[in-house]
Amino acid sequence: IRTISRLTLLLLMIFAGSSCGDYSTGSGYHGPPDTSRQNGLWVVSGTEPALMRLSAEQLAASGSVTPSTLITTTSAPFTLNSVAFDVDGTMWMSNPGDSSLLAFAPSALSSSGEHTATRVISTTDGSLNAPSALAFDASHHLWVANHGNGPIVRFDSAQLASSGAPVPTIVLSGTGHPTGLAFDADGSLWFSDNQANRLAKYAAAQLNASGFILPAVVLNTNGTTLRNPSGIAFDDAGKLWVANLSNQTVIALGVGQLDTTGLANPSIVISPTTTSPALPVALAFDDAGNLWVVDGVGALAKYDHTALAASGAPAPAVRIVLPNHLNLWMPAFWPQPSRLPLH
């Protein structure tokens, strides 16, 4: 394992201590927009702040890459952000810097440059507090993990149709410090907590009312399996994959390991190598079943789906460096991979 830099240690301390909408886009909306110019993998950087798109061609080979699309904005300060797409290709982004959500319509994503957010959702009475992850459910509600004060909240599509400070429709309290979010194929909502070193699941039936609701399943660590877990993602077989920031591993929990509260005993452990991400903070699967791991210090690594069948220390099939961009966080593909439990 290579030496961790001072920046890595700083990020580690920060983490250790710390999709689809069905709404109209307004009276000028005249049908589905052309979103082909935004195809690829999108990720946000907090240092040299930008929204960045890597095209399919750029994802095919290793190297230092200048993103195909690079967008800056003055709509809000950038820190560590997540992105998620709704059904019409609008990108939603969480902004912990001022506890807000930003939306960028497809037209704002089609070219590089300075772009103003199409909509801004602001906090009200702590409804947003250092939001760290976003996920859309099958009914096109947007769920937000508040890493700062704990609740996971839901905004309905009508609340997102224009800028404002709506009160969330659902507030799930007592979640600790939720860091990553992912829906499984049954509509259950999973979250990671990078301070408590745990994973937890709210069953679909638990997502219809607010309150201090105990998760249906809680998976804890034996000290090594979950070490500051951050990004989580499901593959097309239903396995839950987790990026462990502290020990630099990526683990998978099989379907049968997700049903009962207890220790998280991974069925697959991808161990670090000299070329693997130094700070694995986030995950995303592409349409071919390959796993992309976001490195917080400015790189992305692809593990071919054939290397994910068993534990080991495979070298990334592709490693892409984004010069001058650090503090990367949760990514998203557009179009959304069709074989995955994304909505």
CSV table of C-alpha atoms in Angstrom, one decimal:
chain,number,residue,atom,x,y,z
A,1,ILE,CA,0.0,0.0,0.0
A,2,ARG,CA,1.5,3.3,-1.0
A,3,THR,CA,2.2,6.1,1.4
A,4,ILE,CA,-0.8,8.3,2.2
A,5,SER,CA,-0.2,12.0,1.6
A,6,ARG,CA,-1.0,14.8,4.0
A,7,LEU,CA,-4.0,15.7,1.8
A,8,THR,CA,-5.2,12.1,2.1
A,9,LEU,CA,-4.9,12.2,5.9
A,10,LEU,CA,-6.8,15.5,6.0
A,11,LEU,CA,-9.6,14.0,3.9
A,12,LEU,CA,-9.6,10.9,6.1
A,13,MET,CA,-10.1,13.1,9.2
A,14,ILE,CA,-12.9,14.9,7.5
A,15,PHE,CA,-14.7,11.7,6.7
A,16,ALA,CA,-14.0,10.1,10.0
A,17,GLY,CA,-15.2,13.0,12.0
A,18,SER,CA,-17.6,14.4,10.4
A,19,SER,CA,-33.0,8.7,-10.4
A,20,CYS,CA,-35.8,10.2,-11.6
A,21,GLY,CA,-38.2,13.2,-11.4
A,22,ASP,CA,-41.6,13.3,-13.0
A,23,TYR,CA,-42.2,17.0,-12.8
A,24,SER,CA,-42.7,19.5,-15.6
A,25,THR,CA,-39.8,21.9,-16.1
A,26,GLY,CA,-42.2,24.8,-16.5
A,27,SER,CA,-44.4,26.4,-19.1
A,28,GLY,CA,-41.7,26.4,-21.7
A,29,TYR,CA,-41.4,22.6,-21.6
A,30,HIS,CA,-42.4,21.0,-24.9
A,31,GLY,CA,-41.4,17.3,-24.6
A,32,PRO,CA,-38.3,15.3,-23.7
A,33,PRO,CA,-35.1,17.2,-24.3
A,34,ASP,CA,-32.1,16.0,-26.3
A,35,THR,CA,-29.7,14.8,-23.6
A,36,SER,CA,-27.2,13.0,-25.8
A,37,ARG,CA,-24.6,15.7,-25.3
A,38,GLN,CA,-24.5,14.9,-21.6
A,39,ASN,CA,-23.8,11.2,-22.0
A,40,GLY,CA,-21.0,9.8,-19.9
A,41,LEU,CA,-19.9,9.6,-16.3
A,42,TRP,CA,-20.4,12.8,-14.3
A,43,VAL,CA,-18.5,13.6,-11.1
A,44,VAL,CA,-17.9,16.8,-9.0
A,45,SER,CA,-14.7,18.1,-7.6
A,46,GLY,CA,-14.5,20.3,-4.5
A,47,THR,CA,-10.9,21.6,-5.2
A,48,GLU,CA,-10.8,23.5,-8.5
A,49,PRO,CA,-14.6,23.3,-8.2
A,50,ALA,CA,-16.4,21.9,-11.2
A,51,LEU,CA,-19.0,19.6,-12.6
A,52,MET,CA,-17.2,17.2,-15.0
A,53,ARG,CA,-18.3,14.8,-17.7
A,54,LEU,CA,-16.1,12.0,-19.0
A,55,SER,CA,-17.3,10.7,-22.4
A,56,ALA,CA,-17.5,7.1,-23.3
A,57,GLU,CA,-14.3,7.5,-25.4
A,58,GLN,CA,-12.5,9.0,-22.4
A,59,LEU,CA,-13.5,6.1,-20.2
A,60,ALA,CA,-12.0,3.6,-22.5
A,61,ALA,CA,-8.3,4.1,-21.7
A,62,SER,CA,-6.0,5.1,-18.8
A,63,GLY,CA,-4.3,8.5,-18.7
A,64,SER,CA,-4.6,12.1,-17.6
A,65,VAL,CA,-7.8,13.5,-19.0
A,66,THR,CA,-9.3,16.9,-19.6
A,67,PRO,CA,-13.1,16.3,-19.2
A,68,SER,CA,-15.3,16.6,-22.3
A,69,THR,CA,-17.5,18.9,-20.4
A,70,LEU,CA,-16.4,21.1,-17.5
A,71,ILE,CA,-18.9,23.4,-15.8
A,72,THR,CA,-18.4,26.0,-13.1
A,73,THR,CA,-21.1,27.8,-11.3
A,74,THR,CA,-21.5,30.7,-8.8
A,75,SER,CA,-24.9,29.4,-7.6
A,76,ALA,CA,-23.3,27.9,-4.5
A,77,PRO,CA,-19.9,27.2,-3.0
A,78,PHE,CA,-18.5,23.8,-3.8
A,79,THR,CA,-17.4,21.3,-1.2
A,80,LEU,CA,-17.9,17.5,-1.4
A,81,ASN,CA,-20.9,16.9,-3.6
A,82,SER,CA,-23.1,14.1,-5.0
A,83,VAL,CA,-24.9,14.0,-8.3
A,84,ALA,CA,-28.1,12.1,-9.4
A,85,PHE,CA,-30.2,12.4,-12.5
A,86,ASP,CA,-33.9,12.6,-12.7
A,87,VAL,CA,-36.0,11.1,-15.6
A,88,ASP,CA,-35.6,14.1,-18.0
A,89,GLY,CA,-31.8,14.3,-17.6
A,90,THR,CA,-31.8,17.1,-15.1
A,91,MET,CA,-28.8,16.7,-12.8
A,92,TRP,CA,-29.3,17.3,-9.1
A,93,MET,CA,-26.3,18.0,-6.9
A,94,SER,CA,-25.9,18.2,-3.1
A,95,ASN,CA,-23.9,21.1,-1.8
A,96,PRO,CA,-22.8,20.7,1.8
A,97,GLY,CA,-21.1,24.1,1.7
A,98,ASP,CA,-24.3,26.0,2.2
A,99,SER,CA,-26.7,23.0,2.8
A,100,SER,CA,-28.6,23.3,-0.5
A,101,LEU,CA,-29.5,21.3,-3.5
A,102,LEU,CA,-28.8,22.5,-7.1
A,103,ALA,CA,-30.5,21.4,-10.3
A,104,PHE,CA,-29.0,21.8,-13.7
A,105,ALA,CA,-31.3,21.2,-16.7
A,106,PRO,CA,-30.0,19.3,-19.7
A,107,SER,CA,-29.5,22.5,-21.6
A,108,ALA,CA,-27.1,23.7,-18.8
A,109,LEU,CA,-25.1,20.4,-19.1
A,110,SER,CA,-24.6,20.4,-22.9
A,111,SER,CA,-21.6,22.7,-23.0
A,112,SER,CA,-18.6,23.7,-20.8
A,113,GLY,CA,-18.4,27.1,-19.1
A,114,GLU,CA,-20.1,29.1,-16.4
A,115,HIS,CA,-23.7,28.0,-15.8
A,116,THR,CA,-26.2,29.1,-13.2
A,117,ALA,CA,-28.3,26.4,-11.5
A,118,THR,CA,-31.7,26.0,-13.0
A,119,ARG,CA,-33.2,25.5,-9.5
A,120,VAL,CA,-31.9,25.8,-6.0
A,121,ILE,CA,-33.5,24.1,-3.0
A,122,SER,CA,-32.5,25.8,0.3
A,123,THR,CA,-32.6,24.5,3.8
A,124,THR,CA,-35.4,25.3,6.2
A,125,ASP,CA,-35.3,24.4,10.0
A,126,GLY,CA,-32.4,22.1,9.3
A,127,SER,CA,-34.1,20.2,6.5
A,128,LEU,CA,-30.7,20.2,4.7
A,129,ASN,CA,-27.5,20.0,6.8
A,130,ALA,CA,-24.3,19.1,5.0
A,131,PRO,CA,-26.1,16.8,2.5
A,132,SER,CA,-23.8,14.1,1.4
A,133,ALA,CA,-25.8,11.8,-0.9
A,134,LEU,CA,-28.8,11.7,-3.2
A,135,ALA,CA,-31.0,9.0,-4.6
A,136,PHE,CA,-34.3,8.9,-6.5
A,137,ASP,CA,-36.9,6.2,-5.8
A,138,ALA,CA,-39.2,4.5,-8.2
A,139,SER,CA,-41.9,7.1,-7.6
A,140,HIS,CA,-39.5,9.8,-8.5
A,141,HIS,CA,-39.1,11.2,-5.0
A,142,LEU,CA,-35.6,12.6,-4.2
A,143,TRP,CA,-34.0,11.3,-1.0
A,144,VAL,CA,-31.2,13.2,0.7
A,145,ALA,CA,-28.7,12.0,3.3
A,146,ASN,CA,-27.9,14.8,5.8
A,147,HIS,CA,-24.4,14.0,7.1
A,148,GLY,CA,-24.4,17.0,9.4
A,149,ASN,CA,-27.5,16.5,11.6
A,150,GLY,CA,-28.5,13.0,10.7
A,151,PRO,CA,-32.0,12.8,9.1
A,152,ILE,CA,-32.6,11.2,5.7
A,153,VAL,CA,-35.3,13.4,4.0
A,154,ARG,CA,-37.6,13.0,1.0
A,155,PHE,CA,-38.7,15.7,-1.3
A,156,ASP,CA,-41.5,15.0,-3.7
A,157,SER,CA,-41.3,15.9,-7.4
A,158,ALA,CA,-43.7,18.8,-7.1
A,159,GLN,CA,-41.5,20.3,-4.4
A,160,LEU,CA,-38.6,20.3,-6.8
A,161,ALA,CA,-40.3,22.0,-9.7
A,162,SER,CA,-39.1,25.4,-8.7
A,163,SER,CA,-36.6,27.0,-6.4
A,164,GLY,CA,-37.5,27.4,-2.8
A,165,ALA,CA,-37.2,26.0,0.7
A,166,PRO,CA,-39.8,23.3,0.9
A,167,VAL,CA,-40.4,21.2,4.1
A,168,PRO,CA,-39.5,17.6,3.3
A,169,THR,CA,-42.4,15.3,2.9
A,170,ILE,CA,-40.7,12.5,4.9
A,171,VAL,CA,-38.0,12.9,7.6
A,172,LEU,CA,-36.3,9.7,9.0
A,173,SER,CA,-34.6,10.6,12.2
A,174,GLY,CA,-31.9,8.7,14.2
A,175,THR,CA,-29.8,7.7,11.3
A,176,GLY,CA,-26.5,8.9,12.7
A,177,HIS,CA,-24.3,10.4,10.0
A,178,PRO,CA,-25.7,9.0,6.7
A,179,THR,CA,-23.0,9.2,4.1
A,180,GLY,CA,-24.0,7.1,1.0
A,181,LEU,CA,-27.5,6.1,-0.3
A,182,ALA,CA,-28.7,3.3,-2.6
A,183,PHE,CA,-32.0,1.7,-3.4
A,184,ASP,CA,-32.2,-2.1,-3.9
A,185,ALA,CA,-34.4,-3.9,-6.4
A,186,ASP,CA,-37.2,-4.2,-3.8
A,187,GLY,CA,-37.3,-0.5,-3.2
A,188,SER,CA,-35.6,-0.6,0.2
A,189,LEU,CA,-33.3,2.3,1.0
A,190,TRP,CA,-29.8,1.5,2.2
A,191,PHE,CA,-27.4,4.0,3.8
A,192,SER,CA,-23.8,3.9,5.1
A,193,ASP,CA,-22.7,5.8,8.2
A,194,ASN,CA,-19.0,6.5,8.0
A,195,GLN,CA,-18.7,7.5,11.7
A,196,ALA,CA,-20.6,4.5,13.2
A,197,ASN,CA,-19.0,2.2,10.7
A,198,ARG,CA,-22.3,0.5,9.7
A,199,LEU,CA,-24.8,-0.1,6.9
A,200,ALA,CA,-28.5,0.0,7.4
A,201,LYS,CA,-31.7,-0.7,5.5
A,202,TYR,CA,-35.1,0.9,5.6
A,203,ALA,CA,-37.6,-1.5,4.0
A,204,ALA,CA,-39.9,0.0,1.4
A,205,ALA,CA,-42.8,-0.1,3.8
A,206,GLN,CA,-40.9,2.0,6.3
A,207,LEU,CA,-40.5,4.9,3.8
A,208,ASN,CA,-44.0,6.2,3.9
A,209,ALA,CA,-44.0,8.0,7.3
A,210,SER,CA,-41.7,10.3,9.2
A,211,GLY,CA,-40.3,9.6,12.6
A,212,PHE,CA,-37.6,7.9,14.6
A,213,ILE,CA,-37.9,4.5,12.9
A,214,LEU,CA,-35.5,1.7,13.6
A,215,PRO,CA,-34.0,0.3,10.3
A,216,ALA,CA,-35.1,-3.2,9.3
A,217,VAL,CA,-31.5,-4.4,9.0
A,218,VAL,CA,-28.3,-3.0,10.5
A,219,LEU,CA,-24.9,-4.4,9.6
A,220,ASN,CA,-22.0,-3.6,11.9
A,221,THR,CA,-18.3,-4.2,11.6
A,222,ASN,CA,-15.9,-6.6,13.3
A,223,GLY,CA,-13.3,-3.8,13.1
A,224,THR,CA,-12.0,-4.4,9.6
A,225,THR,CA,-15.0,-5.1,7.3
A,226,LEU,CA,-16.4,-1.6,7.5
A,227,ARG,CA,-13.9,1.2,7.9
A,228,ASN,CA,-15.4,4.6,7.3
A,229,PRO,CA,-17.8,3.2,4.6
A,230,SER,CA,-18.8,6.0,2.2
A,231,GLY,CA,-20.2,5.2,-1.3
A,232,ILE,CA,-22.5,2.2,-1.8
A,233,ALA,CA,-24.0,0.7,-4.9
A,234,PHE,CA,-25.9,-2.3,-6.0
A,235,ASP,CA,-24.9,-4.5,-9.0
A,236,ASP,CA,-27.3,-6.2,-11.3
A,237,ALA,CA,-27.1,-9.4,-9.2
A,238,GLY,CA,-28.3,-7.6,-6.1
A,239,LYS,CA,-24.9,-7.5,-4.3
A,240,LEU,CA,-24.2,-4.4,-2.2
A,241,TRP,CA,-20.8,-2.9,-2.8
A,242,VAL,CA,-19.2,-0.6,-0.3
A,243,ALA,CA,-16.2,1.7,-0.6
A,244,ASN,CA,-14.1,1.7,2.7
A,245,LEU,CA,-12.2,4.9,3.0
A,246,SER,CA,-9.9,4.0,5.8
A,247,ASN,CA,-8.5,0.6,4.8
A,248,GLN,CA,-8.8,1.3,1.0
A,249,THR,CA,-10.9,-1.8,0.3
A,250,VAL,CA,-14.0,-2.3,-1.7
A,251,ILE,CA,-16.3,-5.0,-0.5
A,252,ALA,CA,-19.4,-6.8,-1.6
A,253,LEU,CA,-22.2,-8.3,0.4
A,254,GLY,CA,-24.3,-11.0,-1.2
A,255,VAL,CA,-28.1,-11.1,-1.3
A,256,GLY,CA,-28.2,-13.6,1.5
A,257,GLN,CA,-26.0,-11.4,3.7
A,258,LEU,CA,-28.4,-8.5,3.6
A,259,ASP,CA,-31.4,-10.0,5.3
A,260,THR,CA,-30.5,-10.1,9.0
A,261,THR,CA,-29.0,-7.6,11.4
A,262,GLY,CA,-25.5,-8.6,12.5
A,263,LEU,CA,-21.9,-8.4,11.4
A,264,ALA,CA,-21.1,-7.4,7.8
A,265,ASN,CA,-19.2,-10.4,6.5
A,266,PRO,CA,-18.3,-9.6,2.9
A,267,SER,CA,-18.4,-12.3,0.3
A,268,ILE,CA,-15.9,-10.4,-1.9
A,269,VAL,CA,-13.0,-8.1,-0.8
A,270,ILE,CA,-11.1,-6.1,-3.4
A,271,SER,CA,-7.8,-5.3,-1.7
A,272,PRO,CA,-5.6,-2.2,-2.5
A,273,THR,CA,-2.7,-2.3,-4.8
A,274,THR,CA,-0.2,0.3,-5.9
A,275,THR,CA,-2.5,1.5,-8.6
A,276,SER,CA,-5.9,1.2,-6.9
A,277,PRO,CA,-7.6,4.3,-5.4
A,278,ALA,CA,-5.8,5.8,-2.4
A,279,LEU,CA,-9.1,7.2,-1.1
A,280,PRO,CA,-12.0,5.0,-2.4
A,281,VAL,CA,-15.0,7.3,-1.6
A,282,ALA,CA,-17.7,6.4,-4.1
A,283,LEU,CA,-18.9,3.7,-6.5
A,284,ALA,CA,-20.9,3.4,-9.7
A,285,PHE,CA,-21.6,0.6,-12.1
A,286,ASP,CA,-21.8,1.1,-15.8
A,287,ASP,CA,-24.1,-0.7,-18.2
A,288,ALA,CA,-21.6,-3.5,-18.8
A,289,GLY,CA,-21.4,-4.3,-15.1
A,290,ASN,CA,-17.9,-2.8,-14.7
A,291,LEU,CA,-17.3,-1.1,-11.3
A,292,TRP,CA,-16.0,2.5,-11.3
A,293,VAL,CA,-14.4,3.6,-8.0
A,294,VAL,CA,-13.9,7.3,-7.4
A,295,ASP,CA,-10.7,8.3,-5.7
A,296,GLY,CA,-11.1,11.3,-3.5
A,297,VAL,CA,-7.7,12.6,-4.5
A,298,GLY,CA,-8.6,13.1,-8.2
A,299,ALA,CA,-8.8,9.9,-10.1
A,300,LEU,CA,-11.2,7.2,-11.2
A,301,ALA,CA,-10.5,3.5,-11.5
A,302,LYS,CA,-12.5,0.9,-13.5
A,303,TYR,CA,-12.6,-2.8,-12.4
A,304,ASP,CA,-13.7,-5.0,-15.2
A,305,HIS,CA,-16.8,-7.1,-14.3
A,306,THR,CA,-14.7,-10.3,-14.8
A,307,ALA,CA,-12.4,-9.2,-11.9
A,308,LEU,CA,-15.3,-8.9,-9.5
A,309,ALA,CA,-16.3,-12.6,-9.1
A,310,ALA,CA,-14.0,-13.3,-6.2
A,311,SER,CA,-11.7,-11.7,-3.6
A,312,GLY,CA,-8.3,-10.5,-4.7
A,313,ALA,CA,-6.2,-7.5,-5.5
A,314,PRO,CA,-6.8,-6.9,-9.2
A,315,ALA,CA,-5.2,-3.9,-10.9
A,316,PRO,CA,-7.8,-1.5,-12.3
A,317,ALA,CA,-8.4,-2.1,-16.0
A,318,VAL,CA,-8.6,1.7,-16.5
A,319,ARG,CA,-7.2,4.5,-14.3
A,320,ILE,CA,-8.1,8.1,-15.2
A,321,VAL,CA,-6.5,11.1,-13.5
A,322,LEU,CA,-8.2,14.5,-13.5
A,323,PRO,CA,-5.4,17.0,-13.1
A,324,ASN,CA,-5.9,19.8,-10.5
A,325,HIS,CA,-9.2,18.4,-9.4
A,326,LEU,CA,-9.5,16.9,-5.9
A,327,ASN,CA,-12.1,16.1,-3.3
A,328,LEU,CA,-14.2,14.0,-5.7
A,329,TRP,CA,-17.4,12.5,-4.5
A,330,MET,CA,-20.4,10.5,-5.6
A,331,PRO,CA,-20.7,10.1,-9.4
A,332,ALA,CA,-23.6,9.3,-11.8
A,333,PHE,CA,-23.9,7.9,-15.3
A,334,TRP,CA,-26.2,9.3,-17.9
A,335,PRO,CA,-28.0,7.6,-19.4
A,336,GLN,CA,-28.6,5.6,-16.3
A,337,PRO,CA,-27.5,1.9,-16.6
A,338,SER,CA,-30.6,0.0,-17.5
A,339,ARG,CA,-29.7,-3.2,-15.6
A,340,LEU,CA,-29.4,-1.6,-12.2
A,341,PRO,CA,-31.9,-0.7,-9.5
A,342,LEU,CA,-31.8,3.0,-10.4
A,343,HIS,CA,-34.9,4.9,-11.1
